[in-house]
XYZ file of C-alpha atoms in Angstrom:
344
model
C -10.933 -72.599 -92.541
C -7.961 -70.741 -94.094
C -6.696 -67.437 -92.691
C -8.232 -65.242 -95.400
C -11.660 -66.841 -95.003
C -11.405 -66.532 -91.226
C -10.622 -62.824 -91.503
C -13.457 -62.268 -93.983
C -15.878 -64.150 -91.773
C -14.798 -62.133 -88.762
C -15.285 -58.862 -90.645
C -18.731 -59.875 -91.883
C -19.763 -61.052 -88.431
C -18.423 -57.902 -86.829
C -20.115 -55.752 -89.434
C -23.461 -57.418 -88.880
C -23.073 -56.945 -85.140
C -22.249 -53.263 -85.587
C -25.190 -52.737 -87.936
C -27.529 -54.546 -85.575
C -26.359 -52.466 -82.642
C -26.720 -49.261 -84.631
C -30.230 -50.022 -85.901
C -32.639 -47.775 -83.974
C -35.459 -49.375 -81.998
C -38.921 -48.579 -83.251
C -40.118 -45.338 -81.727
C -42.848 -45.503 -79.117
C -46.180 -44.136 -80.312
C -46.730 -40.449 -79.722
C -49.615 -39.253 -77.568
C -51.464 -38.275 -80.736
C -51.011 -41.792 -82.093
C -52.234 -43.297 -78.822
C -55.307 -41.068 -78.905
C -56.016 -42.003 -82.523
C -55.565 -45.720 -81.917
C -58.046 -45.819 -78.986
C -60.491 -43.145 -80.177
C -64.062 -44.412 -80.251
C -66.158 -45.334 -83.219
C -68.956 -42.972 -82.328
C -72.671 -43.354 -83.099
C -74.637 -40.105 -83.066
C -78.422 -40.287 -83.138
C -79.910 -37.447 -85.206
C -83.324 -35.794 -84.896
C -84.633 -33.549 -87.664
C -87.795 -32.521 -85.807
C -88.459 -28.819 -85.269
C -86.642 -25.651 -86.255
C -83.978 -25.973 -83.550
C -82.774 -29.220 -85.164
C -81.706 -27.403 -88.346
C -82.504 -30.521 -90.350
C -80.216 -32.582 -88.127
C -77.200 -30.244 -88.060
C -77.695 -29.494 -84.365
C -76.688 -33.090 -83.610
C -73.421 -33.044 -85.567
C -70.194 -33.183 -83.535
C -67.777 -30.419 -84.435
C -65.201 -27.888 -83.160
C -65.870 -25.044 -80.737
C -64.647 -22.641 -83.437
C -66.741 -24.141 -86.253
C -67.945 -20.605 -87.005
C -64.453 -19.170 -87.310
C -64.184 -17.633 -83.851
C -63.659 -18.530 -80.201
C -66.791 -16.799 -78.935
C -68.989 -19.303 -77.127
C -71.945 -16.920 -77.023
C -72.723 -16.993 -80.738
C -72.470 -20.738 -81.355
C -76.208 -21.371 -81.108
C -76.807 -18.491 -83.501
C -74.206 -19.634 -86.035
C -74.979 -23.357 -86.214
C -77.268 -22.840 -89.176
C -75.393 -19.918 -90.712
C -74.176 -20.043 -94.275
C -70.527 -20.963 -94.302
C -70.521 -22.677 -90.887
C -67.967 -25.487 -91.001
C -69.588 -28.472 -89.284
C -66.814 -30.873 -90.176
C -66.380 -33.560 -87.544
C -63.879 -33.299 -84.709
C -63.289 -34.438 -81.161
C -60.881 -33.120 -78.559
C -58.569 -35.288 -76.501
C -56.137 -35.032 -73.615
C -53.613 -37.636 -72.468
C -52.332 -38.035 -68.916
C -49.660 -40.620 -68.173
C -48.319 -42.435 -65.136
C -45.662 -45.116 -64.949
C -48.304 -47.812 -65.318
C -51.132 -46.356 -67.418
C -52.258 -43.883 -70.033
C -55.533 -42.062 -69.465
C -57.176 -40.530 -72.528
C -60.135 -38.178 -72.269
C -62.256 -37.435 -75.345
C -64.635 -34.462 -75.634
C -67.437 -34.438 -78.212
C -68.769 -30.908 -78.715
C -72.128 -29.721 -80.090
C -73.067 -26.039 -80.540
C -76.610 -26.743 -79.296
C -78.261 -28.773 -76.552
C -81.826 -28.545 -77.745
C -85.412 -29.820 -77.462
C -88.320 -29.827 -79.881
C -91.341 -29.422 -77.599
C -92.678 -26.797 -75.145
C -92.853 -28.942 -72.019
C -90.756 -28.700 -68.858
C -87.341 -29.125 -70.407
C -84.631 -26.599 -71.093
C -82.068 -26.194 -73.820
C -78.811 -24.293 -73.866
C -75.947 -23.064 -76.003
C -72.925 -25.391 -76.305
C -72.741 -28.987 -75.153
C -69.659 -30.911 -74.068
C -69.792 -34.591 -73.108
C -67.310 -37.394 -73.509
C -65.454 -40.424 -72.217
C -62.337 -41.358 -70.232
C -60.418 -44.475 -71.283
C -57.851 -46.142 -69.005
C -55.126 -48.057 -70.860
C -52.669 -50.288 -69.036
C -49.064 -50.368 -70.224
C -48.263 -54.016 -70.922
C -45.106 -53.868 -73.026
C -46.897 -53.472 -76.352
C -46.987 -50.238 -78.307
C -50.541 -49.296 -77.397
C -51.221 -51.205 -74.187
C -54.562 -52.761 -73.320
C -57.794 -50.899 -72.625
C -59.126 -51.699 -69.153
C -62.106 -49.375 -68.570
C -64.259 -46.526 -69.835
C -66.211 -43.867 -67.942
C -68.661 -41.779 -69.962
C -70.348 -38.461 -69.301
C -74.113 -38.227 -69.804
C -75.216 -34.787 -68.645
C -74.360 -34.661 -64.927
C -73.839 -38.390 -64.428
C -70.949 -40.738 -65.146
C -71.437 -44.281 -66.439
C -68.717 -46.909 -66.140
C -67.897 -49.843 -68.422
C -65.450 -52.723 -68.679
C -64.381 -54.529 -71.858
C -65.022 -58.254 -71.936
C -62.133 -60.015 -70.221
C -60.832 -56.933 -68.411
C -58.810 -57.743 -65.308
C -60.474 -54.786 -63.564
C -63.662 -55.334 -61.578
C -66.195 -53.215 -59.726
C -64.945 -51.010 -56.901
C -66.889 -48.134 -55.356
C -68.868 -48.054 -58.599
C -70.483 -50.988 -60.341
C -69.963 -51.559 -64.037
C -72.898 -50.237 -66.048
C -72.239 -52.663 -68.895
C -69.753 -54.162 -71.298
C -67.718 -51.902 -73.571
C -68.073 -53.139 -77.138
C -65.434 -52.967 -79.884
C -65.716 -52.734 -83.662
C -63.375 -52.498 -86.628
C -62.899 -49.316 -88.605
C -62.781 -49.176 -92.417
C -60.101 -46.501 -92.064
C -57.441 -48.398 -90.080
C -56.537 -51.874 -88.841
C -57.607 -51.496 -85.206
C -60.543 -52.562 -83.088
C -61.978 -49.448 -81.431
C -64.324 -49.029 -78.482
C -67.839 -48.006 -79.526
C -69.686 -45.095 -77.917
C -72.970 -43.383 -78.726
C -74.819 -40.147 -78.040
C -78.519 -39.455 -77.920
C -80.047 -36.764 -80.107
C -80.867 -33.314 -78.712
C -79.339 -33.546 -75.209
C -76.324 -35.612 -76.324
C -75.802 -37.775 -73.246
C -72.968 -40.201 -73.982
C -72.816 -43.887 -73.051
C -71.256 -47.055 -74.384
C -73.075 -48.395 -77.420
C -75.735 -49.837 -77.538
C -77.054 -48.222 -74.342
C -77.548 -45.261 -76.612
C -77.892 -46.008 -80.303
C -79.117 -44.581 -83.576
C -82.898 -44.650 -83.908
C -83.707 -43.830 -87.521
C -81.375 -41.134 -88.825
C -77.858 -40.942 -87.482
C -74.178 -40.457 -88.168
C -71.425 -42.996 -87.490
C -68.118 -41.227 -86.906
C -64.719 -42.920 -87.336
C -61.474 -41.541 -85.870
C -59.023 -40.115 -88.375
C -56.478 -37.383 -88.982
C -58.989 -35.485 -91.118
C -62.532 -34.322 -90.460
C -65.454 -34.740 -92.844
C -68.856 -33.082 -92.882
C -71.814 -35.468 -92.942
C -73.496 -35.585 -96.325
C -76.810 -35.430 -94.494
C -78.550 -36.540 -91.301
C -78.137 -40.240 -92.120
C -74.494 -40.771 -93.023
C -72.902 -43.955 -91.645
C -69.267 -43.298 -92.570
C -67.880 -39.917 -91.528
C -64.306 -39.408 -90.381
C -63.627 -37.126 -87.426
C -60.398 -35.307 -86.654
C -58.734 -35.455 -83.254
C -57.563 -32.181 -81.704
C -55.187 -32.049 -78.749
C -56.647 -30.086 -75.824
C -53.059 -29.247 -74.817
C -52.024 -27.871 -78.219
C -50.419 -24.449 -78.151
C -53.643 -22.733 -79.200
C -55.936 -25.462 -77.877
C -58.807 -25.440 -75.415
C -56.557 -25.602 -72.358
C -54.577 -22.590 -73.576
C -57.896 -20.768 -74.039
C -59.227 -21.613 -70.557
C -59.036 -17.974 -69.413
C -60.604 -16.632 -72.621
C -63.724 -14.906 -71.278
C -65.403 -15.045 -74.680
C -65.225 -18.843 -74.710
C -65.393 -19.720 -71.003
C -67.628 -18.192 -68.334
C -65.460 -19.804 -65.658
C -62.800 -22.473 -65.297
C -64.227 -25.477 -67.132
C -67.593 -23.898 -68.045
C -68.354 -22.793 -71.596
C -69.864 -19.346 -72.019
C -73.367 -19.304 -73.485
C -76.339 -16.966 -73.585
C -79.974 -16.917 -74.760
C -79.504 -15.220 -78.129
C -80.407 -16.700 -81.499
C -83.755 -18.154 -80.451
C -82.502 -20.509 -77.750
C -85.487 -21.292 -75.528
C -88.081 -20.027 -78.008
C -91.036 -22.400 -78.025
C -89.589 -24.412 -75.138
C -89.631 -24.086 -71.352
C -86.425 -22.045 -71.116
C -82.826 -21.552 -72.248
C -79.999 -21.901 -69.754
C -76.844 -19.806 -69.782
C -73.267 -20.969 -69.197
C -74.588 -24.530 -69.017
C -71.974 -26.745 -70.676
C -68.665 -28.078 -69.426
C -65.190 -28.810 -70.716
C -63.569 -31.984 -69.340
C -61.933 -30.154 -66.429
C -65.459 -29.100 -65.392
C -67.187 -32.488 -65.678
C -68.731 -33.612 -62.403
C -70.838 -36.462 -61.111
C -72.162 -35.061 -57.856
C -72.659 -38.334 -55.997
C -69.259 -40.020 -56.368
C -65.928 -39.458 -54.603
C -63.897 -37.714 -57.351
C -64.707 -34.022 -57.450
C -65.301 -31.555 -60.265
C -62.980 -32.113 -63.211
C -60.955 -35.000 -61.790
C -62.206 -37.387 -64.483
C -59.776 -35.498 -66.748
C -57.330 -33.815 -64.370
C -56.690 -36.774 -62.016
C -57.951 -39.849 -63.880
C -55.745 -42.218 -61.888
C -57.602 -41.161 -58.737
C -60.977 -41.691 -60.398
C -59.900 -45.103 -61.675
C -58.703 -46.149 -58.214
C -62.034 -45.054 -56.728
C -64.232 -46.644 -59.391
C -62.499 -50.000 -59.892
C -60.757 -52.845 -58.118
C -57.433 -53.027 -59.953
C -54.976 -55.914 -59.656
C -51.280 -55.197 -59.836
C -49.886 -51.681 -59.962
C -51.825 -48.492 -60.567
C -49.319 -45.670 -60.321
C -50.831 -42.396 -59.097
C -47.671 -40.411 -59.908
C -47.946 -38.609 -63.253
C -45.087 -38.465 -65.709
C -47.200 -36.249 -67.993
C -50.223 -34.203 -66.958
C -50.384 -30.565 -68.084
C -53.549 -30.029 -66.048
C -51.308 -29.980 -62.975
C -49.965 -26.583 -64.072
C -53.222 -25.063 -62.811
C -53.673 -27.257 -59.743
C -54.528 -24.407 -57.370
C -57.117 -22.878 -59.711
C -58.682 -26.268 -60.398
C -58.933 -26.956 -56.680
C -60.610 -23.586 -56.105
C -63.073 -24.286 -58.934
C -64.174 -27.479 -57.197
C -66.180 -25.357 -54.756
C -68.094 -23.482 -57.462
C -71.822 -24.234 -57.894
C -72.373 -27.306 -60.078
C -73.179 -26.668 -63.721
C -76.045 -28.933 -64.752
C -75.636 -29.861 -68.416
C-alpha cells in the first residue's frame, strides 16, 4: 500500500470509528411507553337491561372527569347526560426497582349497578384493575412474569405460560393469556370485566356474554359505537401526571378519604334495588384483599412486597425502589391502612 492510500485508509477508518462512537444508543423506553406496551387488551361485558344500564353505557370504561369536572358525587347522575364524554381511558402508575417494573392499571366506571330488586347494592363510581410485574432482562420492555387482578374486594393471581415464577403464599388462579392488537405489533395480556359490578379477572375467567366491548390500548381514546363494539381504542393516563389522580388525592370533591372515591345516593342510585352505598369505590392506593398479607393499597404502593408475598421468585427481586412517587405520602398511606375496609 502506498503512503497516500495508507493515509486515506487511516482517515476513513478513524472517521468511521469516531462516527460509531458518537452515534447515540437507542433511548430506553419511557414509563408511558412501557405502560402502553404491556397494557391489556380488555374485554368488557355489557348489559343493556334496566334503566340503570343506560342502554349499555354504564358498562363503558372512561375517565373520572368524563362529565367535565372532578366531582365524584355527580358521576352517577351524569353518566347518561347529554354531552357526557364516555371515550375510553384507563389510568396507570409505574413503580420501578433495580430488577423489575410494576405497572398498575385502573379501569373506571361511573356506576356499579344492578338491574333487579333483590339483596344486592349498587353505588356511584367503580375502580378495579390489575398489577403486572415485568422483569428487566436486558431487552427494551422486559418480560411479563405475573398479574394480580382486582375483583371487588378480592385479588386473583395469574402467571403467563412459561413464567419462571411459581406459587408462593398465594396459588395461581389461572394462566394469563396473550393476544395481538390490530393497533400495534405487540402481544398483550388479556383481561376482562363482568357487566354491572365490573369485577376484573384474566380472560376468559370473565368474558363477553352477548353484547360487549373489546378495548385496545392506544394513545387516543374512542367512544364505543354502541354496546357491541369489538374494536375500541382506549387512552392511557398517568396517575402521577401533574394534574392526575395522585395529585388530586386530597380533593374532597373527588375523594372521601385517601384512596376512596366520593359518592352519594343522588341521581336514582338504589332506586328499585336493595340499596345504594356511599363512598364505596377505591383508587389503586385503596385496593385491599382482606385475607392476604399485603395491606390496603400495597398492590400499587409497594408492589414488590406483594409480589414477594404472592410468588416464589428465582433470582433477584429488588425491594428497593428507584422510582415510586407513592412513597412521598408514606406516612399518610400507612395511617390509611387502619381505616375501615371499603367493600366495592
